[in-house]
PDB file of C-alpha atoms in Angstrom:
ATOM      1  CA  MET A   1       1.375   7.691  17.582  1.00 93.00           C
ATOM      2  CA  GLU A   2       0.156  10.903  16.117  1.00 97.00           C
ATOM      3  CA  TRP A   3      -2.518  11.843  13.782  1.00 98.00           C
ATOM      4  CA  ARG A   4      -3.555  14.520  11.521  1.00 98.00           C
ATOM      5  CA  ALA A   5      -7.198  15.235  10.818  1.00 98.00           C
ATOM      6  CA  SER A   6      -9.657  17.701   9.348  1.00 98.00           C
ATOM      7  CA  HIS A   7     -13.190  18.017  10.422  1.00 98.00           C
ATOM      8  CA  ILE A   8     -16.551  19.529   9.885  1.00 98.00           C
ATOM      9  CA  LEU A   9     -18.511  20.419  13.184  1.00 98.00           C
ATOM     10  CA  VAL A  10     -22.390  21.062  12.960  1.00 98.00           C
ATOM     11  CA  LYS A  11     -24.902  21.346  15.650  1.00 98.00           C
ATOM     12  CA  ASP A  12     -27.579  19.090  14.013  1.00 97.00           C
ATOM     13  CA  ARG A  13     -27.191  15.138  13.309  1.00 98.00           C
ATOM     14  CA  ALA A  14     -29.383  15.584  10.206  1.00 98.00           C
ATOM     15  CA  GLN A  15     -27.000  18.321   8.548  1.00 98.00           C
ATOM     16  CA  ALA A  16     -23.902  16.108   9.561  1.00 98.00           C
ATOM     17  CA  GLU A  17     -25.496  13.025   7.756  1.00 98.00           C
ATOM     18  CA  GLU A  18     -26.268  15.239   4.782  1.00 98.00           C
ATOM     19  CA  LEU A  19     -22.784  16.599   4.636  1.00 98.00           C
ATOM     20  CA  LEU A  20     -21.616  13.117   4.748  1.00 98.00           C
ATOM     21  CA  LYS A  21     -23.445  12.011   1.739  1.00 98.00           C
ATOM     22  CA  LYS A  22     -22.298  14.898  -0.288  1.00 98.00           C
ATOM     23  CA  VAL A  23     -18.454  13.885   0.801  1.00 97.00           C
ATOM     24  CA  LYS A  24     -19.143  10.260  -0.084  1.00 95.00           C
ATOM     25  CA  GLY A  25     -20.540  11.522  -3.294  1.00 97.00           C
ATOM     26  CA  GLY A  26     -17.426  13.243  -4.354  1.00 97.00           C
ATOM     27  CA  ALA A  27     -17.740  16.790  -2.934  1.00 97.00           C
ATOM     28  CA  ALA A  28     -14.550  18.520  -1.491  1.00 97.00           C
ATOM     29  CA  PHE A  29     -14.410  18.094   2.376  1.00 98.00           C
ATOM     30  CA  GLU A  30     -12.359  21.434   2.575  1.00 98.00           C
ATOM     31  CA  SER A  31     -14.925  23.370   0.799  1.00 98.00           C
ATOM     32  CA  LEU A  32     -17.802  21.963   2.775  1.00 98.00           C
ATOM     33  CA  ALA A  33     -15.856  22.692   5.992  1.00 98.00           C
ATOM     34  CA  ARG A  34     -15.475  26.343   5.030  1.00 98.00           C
ATOM     35  CA  GLU A  35     -18.978  26.502   4.218  1.00 98.00           C
ATOM     36  CA  HIS A  36     -20.644  24.635   6.777  1.00 98.00           C
ATOM     37  CA  SER A  37     -18.524  24.128   9.836  1.00 98.00           C
ATOM     38  CA  THR A  38     -19.004  26.081  13.110  1.00 98.00           C
ATOM     39  CA  CYS A  39     -15.343  25.542  14.338  1.00 97.00           C
ATOM     40  CA  PRO A  40     -12.825  28.186  13.858  1.00 97.00           C
ATOM     41  CA  SER A  41     -10.676  25.365  12.043  1.00 97.00           C
ATOM     42  CA  LYS A  42     -13.084  25.937   9.009  1.00 97.00           C
ATOM     43  CA  SER A  43     -10.969  28.910   7.667  1.00 97.00           C
ATOM     44  CA  SER A  44      -8.368  26.160   6.940  1.00 97.00           C
ATOM     45  CA  GLY A  45     -10.779  23.745   5.381  1.00 98.00           C
ATOM     46  CA  GLY A  46     -11.151  22.025   8.819  1.00 98.00           C
ATOM     47  CA  ASP A  47      -7.654  21.167   9.350  1.00 98.00           C
ATOM     48  CA  LEU A  48      -6.822  20.516  12.955  1.00 98.00           C
ATOM     49  CA  GLY A  49      -3.345  19.657  12.436  1.00 97.00           C
ATOM     50  CA  TRP A  50      -1.291  17.120  14.236  1.00 98.00           C
ATOM     51  CA  PHE A  51      -2.235  15.610  17.597  1.00 97.00           C
ATOM     52  CA  GLY A  52      -1.249  12.988  19.963  1.00 96.00           C
ATOM     53  CA  PRO A  53      -3.104  10.704  22.434  1.00 96.00           C
ATOM     54  CA  GLY A  54      -5.149  12.675  25.056  1.00 96.00           C
ATOM     55  CA  LYS A  55      -5.390  15.842  22.937  1.00 96.00           C
ATOM     56  CA  MET A  56      -8.903  15.305  21.552  1.00 97.00           C
ATOM     57  CA  VAL A  57     -12.025  14.299  23.494  1.00 96.00           C
ATOM     58  CA  ALA A  58     -12.290  10.512  23.716  1.00 97.00           C
ATOM     59  CA  ALA A  59     -14.969   9.879  20.775  1.00 97.00           C
ATOM     60  CA  PHE A  60     -13.134  12.070  18.464  1.00 97.00           C
ATOM     61  CA  GLU A  61      -9.656  10.335  19.034  1.00 96.00           C
ATOM     62  CA  SER A  62     -11.299   6.949  18.993  1.00 96.00           C
ATOM     63  CA  ALA A  63     -12.789   7.749  15.530  1.00 97.00           C
ATOM     64  CA  VAL A  64      -9.516   9.076  14.182  1.00 97.00           C
ATOM     65  CA  LYS A  65      -7.827   5.874  15.120  1.00 96.00           C
ATOM     66  CA  ARG A  66     -10.148   3.543  13.051  1.00 96.00           C
ATOM     67  CA  LEU A  67      -9.436   5.553  10.201  1.00 97.00           C
ATOM     68  CA  SER A  68      -6.734   5.365   7.259  1.00 96.00           C
ATOM     69  CA  PRO A  69      -5.228   8.363   5.805  1.00 96.00           C
ATOM     70  CA  GLY A  70      -7.677   9.997   3.263  1.00 96.00           C
ATOM     71  CA  SER A  71     -10.642   8.381   4.694  1.00 96.00           C
ATOM     72  CA  VAL A  72     -13.773   9.935   6.340  1.00 97.00           C
ATOM     73  CA  GLY A  73     -15.687   8.105   8.862  1.00 97.00           C
ATOM     74  CA  ASP A  74     -19.311   8.168   9.995  1.00 97.00           C
ATOM     75  CA  VAL A  75     -20.790  10.982  11.914  1.00 98.00           C
ATOM     76  CA  VAL A  76     -19.402  11.408  15.625  1.00 98.00           C
ATOM     77  CA  GLN A  77     -21.144  12.943  18.374  1.00 98.00           C
ATOM     78  CA  THR A  78     -19.147  15.014  21.192  1.00 97.00           C
ATOM     79  CA  GLN A  79     -20.300  17.692  23.719  1.00 97.00           C
ATOM     80  CA  PHE A  80     -19.211  20.181  20.884  1.00 97.00           C
ATOM     81  CA  GLY A  81     -21.978  18.673  18.290  1.00 98.00           C
ATOM     82  CA  TYR A  82     -21.674  16.387  15.292  1.00 98.00           C
ATOM     83  CA  HIS A  83     -18.395  15.715  13.410  1.00 98.00           C
ATOM     84  CA  LEU A  84     -17.397  14.646  10.123  1.00 98.00           C
ATOM     85  CA  ILE A  85     -13.751  13.665  10.586  1.00 98.00           C
ATOM     86  CA  LYS A  86     -11.075  13.108   7.623  1.00 98.00           C
ATOM     87  CA  CYS A  87      -7.906  11.434   8.764  1.00 98.00           C
ATOM     88  CA  THR A  88      -5.086  13.243   6.752  1.00 97.00           C
ATOM     89  CA  GLY A  89      -2.124  11.749   8.193  1.00 98.00           C
ATOM     90  CA  ARG A  90      -0.844   9.217  10.658  1.00 96.00           C
ATOM     91  CA  LYS A  91       2.956   8.550  12.129  1.00 95.00           C
ATOM     92  CA  GLU A  92       4.345   6.356  14.646  1.00 88.00           C
TER      93      GLU A  92
END
């Protein structure tokens, strides 16, 4: 199994929750990633490309596994900060 995901990484849970509200309200995920994310992937709208098992930290991978393509999950905390994760693809 492989997944493709985009994310927005921020240092503050409150900011992550606010961004999640904006996404659920119809704001463009990619635009918010470019504007707010602290990850270098922000230049590509948060796109992390394709990855397989064990390539991301456990909490991130676990969250992506629960998402269907096109959906955005709840805020996920890792050692890097707080993530909004959008699953953009899945293949067997």
